[in-house]
JSON list of C-alpha atoms in Angstrom, two decimals:
[
{"chain": "A", "resi": 1, "resn": "SER", "atom": "CA", "xyz": [-98.75, -29.69, 28.47]},
{"chain": "A", "resi": 2, "resn": "ARG", "atom": "CA", "xyz": [-99.71, -27.21, 31.27]},
{"chain": "A", "resi": 3, "resn": "ILE", "atom": "CA", "xyz": [-101.23, -26.90, 34.71]},
{"chain": "A", "resi": 4, "resn": "TYR", "atom": "CA", "xyz": [-102.13, -24.63, 36.65]},
{"chain": "A", "resi": 5, "resn": "SER", "atom": "CA", "xyz": [-104.48, -22.97, 39.04]},
{"chain": "A", "resi": 6, "resn": "HIS", "atom": "CA", "xyz": [-105.17, -26.16, 40.87]},
{"chain": "A", "resi": 7, "resn": "ARG", "atom": "CA", "xyz": [-106.34, -26.33, 44.44]},
{"chain": "A", "resi": 8, "resn": "ALA", "atom": "CA", "xyz": [-106.52, -30.50, 46.90]},
{"chain": "A", "resi": 9, "resn": "SER", "atom": "CA", "xyz": [-108.21, -30.53, 49.71]},
{"chain": "A", "resi": 10, "resn": "LEU", "atom": "CA", "xyz": [-106.38, -33.22, 50.78]},
{"chain": "A", "resi": 11, "resn": "ASP", "atom": "CA", "xyz": [-103.57, -33.57, 52.41]},
{"chain": "A", "resi": 12, "resn": "ARG", "atom": "CA", "xyz": [-101.63, -34.20, 48.49]},
{"chain": "A", "resi": 13, "resn": "ALA", "atom": "CA", "xyz": [-100.35, -32.36, 45.85]},
{"chain": "A", "resi": 14, "resn": "PRO", "atom": "CA", "xyz": [-103.32, -31.33, 43.07]},
{"chain": "A", "resi": 15, "resn": "ALA", "atom": "CA", "xyz": [-101.88, -32.10, 40.23]},
{"chain": "A", "resi": 16, "resn": "VAL", "atom": "CA", "xyz": [-99.32, -35.32, 40.35]},
{"chain": "A", "resi": 17, "resn": "PHE", "atom": "CA", "xyz": [-98.80, -37.89, 42.91]},
{"chain": "A", "resi": 18, "resn": "GLU", "atom": "CA", "xyz": [-96.53, -40.32, 42.27]},
{"chain": "A", "resi": 19, "resn": "LEU", "atom": "CA", "xyz": [-95.77, -43.60, 43.41]},
{"chain": "A", "resi": 20, "resn": "SER", "atom": "CA", "xyz": [-93.31, -44.93, 40.08]},
{"chain": "A", "resi": 21, "resn": "ASN", "atom": "CA", "xyz": [-91.21, -43.35, 38.29]},
{"chain": "A", "resi": 22, "resn": "GLY", "atom": "CA", "xyz": [-92.23, -40.40, 35.63]},
{"chain": "A", "resi": 23, "resn": "THR", "atom": "CA", "xyz": [-90.21, -38.32, 33.39]},
{"chain": "A", "resi": 24, "resn": "PHE", "atom": "CA", "xyz": [-92.19, -34.43, 32.84]},
{"chain": "A", "resi": 25, "resn": "ILE", "atom": "CA", "xyz": [-90.30, -33.12, 29.34]},
{"chain": "A", "resi": 26, "resn": "ASP", "atom": "CA", "xyz": [-91.10, -28.79, 28.58]},
{"chain": "A", "resi": 27, "resn": "SER", "atom": "CA", "xyz": [-94.32, -28.81, 31.14]},
{"chain": "A", "resi": 28, "resn": "TYR", "atom": "CA", "xyz": [-95.27, -25.39, 33.02]},
{"chain": "A", "resi": 29, "resn": "PHE", "atom": "CA", "xyz": [-97.16, -26.04, 36.40]},
{"chain": "A", "resi": 30, "resn": "TYR", "atom": "CA", "xyz": [-98.23, -22.08, 37.46]},
{"chain": "A", "resi": 31, "resn": "ASN", "atom": "CA", "xyz": [-99.86, -21.33, 40.60]},
{"chain": "A", "resi": 32, "resn": "ASN", "atom": "CA", "xyz": [-100.71, -24.04, 41.58]},
{"chain": "A", "resi": 33, "resn": "SER", "atom": "CA", "xyz": [-102.08, -25.07, 45.75]},
{"chain": "A", "resi": 34, "resn": "GLY", "atom": "CA", "xyz": [-101.92, -27.77, 47.59]},
{"chain": "A", "resi": 35, "resn": "GLN", "atom": "CA", "xyz": [-100.96, -29.97, 51.16]},
{"chain": "A", "resi": 36, "resn": "SER", "atom": "CA", "xyz": [-98.12, -31.65, 50.36]},
{"chain": "A", "resi": 37, "resn": "GLY", "atom": "CA", "xyz": [-96.59, -29.96, 47.53]},
{"chain": "A", "resi": 38, "resn": "GLY", "atom": "CA", "xyz": [-98.16, -27.74, 45.37]},
{"chain": "A", "resi": 39, "resn": "VAL", "atom": "CA", "xyz": [-97.84, -29.25, 42.56]},
{"chain": "A", "resi": 40, "resn": "PHE", "atom": "CA", "xyz": [-95.81, -33.16, 42.81]},
{"chain": "A", "resi": 41, "resn": "TRP", "atom": "CA", "xyz": [-96.07, -35.05, 46.09]},
{"chain": "A", "resi": 42, "resn": "PHE", "atom": "CA", "xyz": [-93.84, -37.83, 45.43]},
{"chain": "A", "resi": 43, "resn": "LEU", "atom": "CA", "xyz": [-93.30, -40.89, 47.63]},
{"chain": "A", "resi": 44, "resn": "ASP", "atom": "CA", "xyz": [-90.79, -43.81, 46.68]},
{"chain": "A", "resi": 45, "resn": "SER", "atom": "CA", "xyz": [-90.07, -42.67, 43.59]},
{"chain": "A", "resi": 46, "resn": "THR", "atom": "CA", "xyz": [-87.71, -41.81, 40.83]},
{"chain": "A", "resi": 47, "resn": "SER", "atom": "CA", "xyz": [-88.08, -38.84, 38.29]},
{"chain": "A", "resi": 48, "resn": "SER", "atom": "CA", "xyz": [-86.92, -36.69, 36.06]},
{"chain": "A", "resi": 49, "resn": "PHE", "atom": "CA", "xyz": [-87.97, -33.29, 34.55]},
{"chain": "A", "resi": 50, "resn": "ASP", "atom": "CA", "xyz": [-86.09, -31.93, 31.04]},
{"chain": "A", "resi": 51, "resn": "GLY", "atom": "CA", "xyz": [-87.03, -28.08, 31.13]},
{"chain": "A", "resi": 52, "resn": "CYS", "atom": "CA", "xyz": [-90.12, -27.32, 33.38]},
{"chain": "A", "resi": 53, "resn": "SER", "atom": "CA", "xyz": [-90.30, -24.79, 34.69]},
{"chain": "A", "resi": 54, "resn": "PHE", "atom": "CA", "xyz": [-92.43, -24.01, 38.42]},
{"chain": "A", "resi": 55, "resn": "SER", "atom": "CA", "xyz": [-93.85, -20.80, 39.64]},
{"chain": "A", "resi": 56, "resn": "GLY", "atom": "CA", "xyz": [-96.45, -19.19, 41.96]},
{"chain": "A", "resi": 57, "resn": "ASN", "atom": "CA", "xyz": [-97.82, -22.82, 43.39]},
{"chain": "A", "resi": 58, "resn": "SER", "atom": "CA", "xyz": [-97.47, -22.85, 46.98]},
{"chain": "A", "resi": 59, "resn": "ALA", "atom": "CA", "xyz": [-98.42, -25.66, 50.05]},
{"chain": "A", "resi": 60, "resn": "THR", "atom": "CA", "xyz": [-98.03, -25.59, 53.21]},
{"chain": "A", "resi": 61, "resn": "ARG", "atom": "CA", "xyz": [-94.68, -28.89, 52.22]},
{"chain": "A", "resi": 62, "resn": "GLY", "atom": "CA", "xyz": [-92.96, -28.26, 50.06]},
{"chain": "A", "resi": 63, "resn": "GLY", "atom": "CA", "xyz": [-94.20, -25.12, 47.82]},
{"chain": "A", "resi": 64, "resn": "ALA", "atom": "CA", "xyz": [-94.25, -26.62, 44.35]},
{"chain": "A", "resi": 65, "resn": "ILE", "atom": "CA", "xyz": [-93.18, -30.58, 45.20]},
{"chain": "A", "resi": 66, "resn": "ALA", "atom": "CA", "xyz": [-93.07, -32.42, 48.18]},
{"chain": "A", "resi": 67, "resn": "ALA", "atom": "CA", "xyz": [-91.15, -35.76, 48.25]},
{"chain": "A", "resi": 68, "resn": "ILE", "atom": "CA", "xyz": [-89.89, -38.65, 50.74]},
{"chain": "A", "resi": 69, "resn": "GLY", "atom": "CA", "xyz": [-87.97, -41.90, 49.73]},
{"chain": "A", "resi": 70, "resn": "SER", "atom": "CA", "xyz": [-87.80, -40.14, 46.20]},
{"chain": "A", "resi": 71, "resn": "GLN", "atom": "CA", "xyz": [-85.05, -39.46, 43.85]},
{"chain": "A", "resi": 72, "resn": "LEU", "atom": "CA", "xyz": [-85.62, -36.50, 41.39]},
{"chain": "A", "resi": 73, "resn": "THR", "atom": "CA", "xyz": [-82.94, -35.54, 38.15]},
{"chain": "A", "resi": 74, "resn": "PHE", "atom": "CA", "xyz": [-83.52, -31.96, 36.55]},
{"chain": "A", "resi": 75, "resn": "PHE", "atom": "CA", "xyz": [-82.14, -30.79, 33.62]},
{"chain": "A", "resi": 76, "resn": "GLY", "atom": "CA", "xyz": [-82.48, -27.38, 32.69]},
{"chain": "A", "resi": 77, "resn": "GLY", "atom": "CA", "xyz": [-85.96, -25.98, 33.14]},
{"chain": "A", "resi": 78, "resn": "ASN", "atom": "CA", "xyz": [-86.59, -22.85, 36.22]},
{"chain": "A", "resi": 79, "resn": "PHE", "atom": "CA", "xyz": [-88.70, -21.93, 40.02]},
{"chain": "A", "resi": 80, "resn": "SER", "atom": "CA", "xyz": [-89.50, -19.33, 40.15]},
{"chain": "A", "resi": 81, "resn": "ASN", "atom": "CA", "xyz": [-92.15, -17.13, 43.50]},
{"chain": "A", "resi": 82, "resn": "ASN", "atom": "CA", "xyz": [-92.54, -20.99, 44.71]}
]
């Protein structure tokens, strides 16, 4: 899946606000922007990313991802210019 060029106007990430567990596989997240995480804002979550790429995402807090009280696991994939 691909999530790109989203802009958030509220104090949230534009693509995903996660309050539960999630698994993301072979996904591309690019050119998103928000206040708390350019793509994701996790709150008390456990999530994993397998082979995901993050590029060109921006936020006031967190670049591509902002997380509070969460456990995030990354396998492979890459981050660039966030």
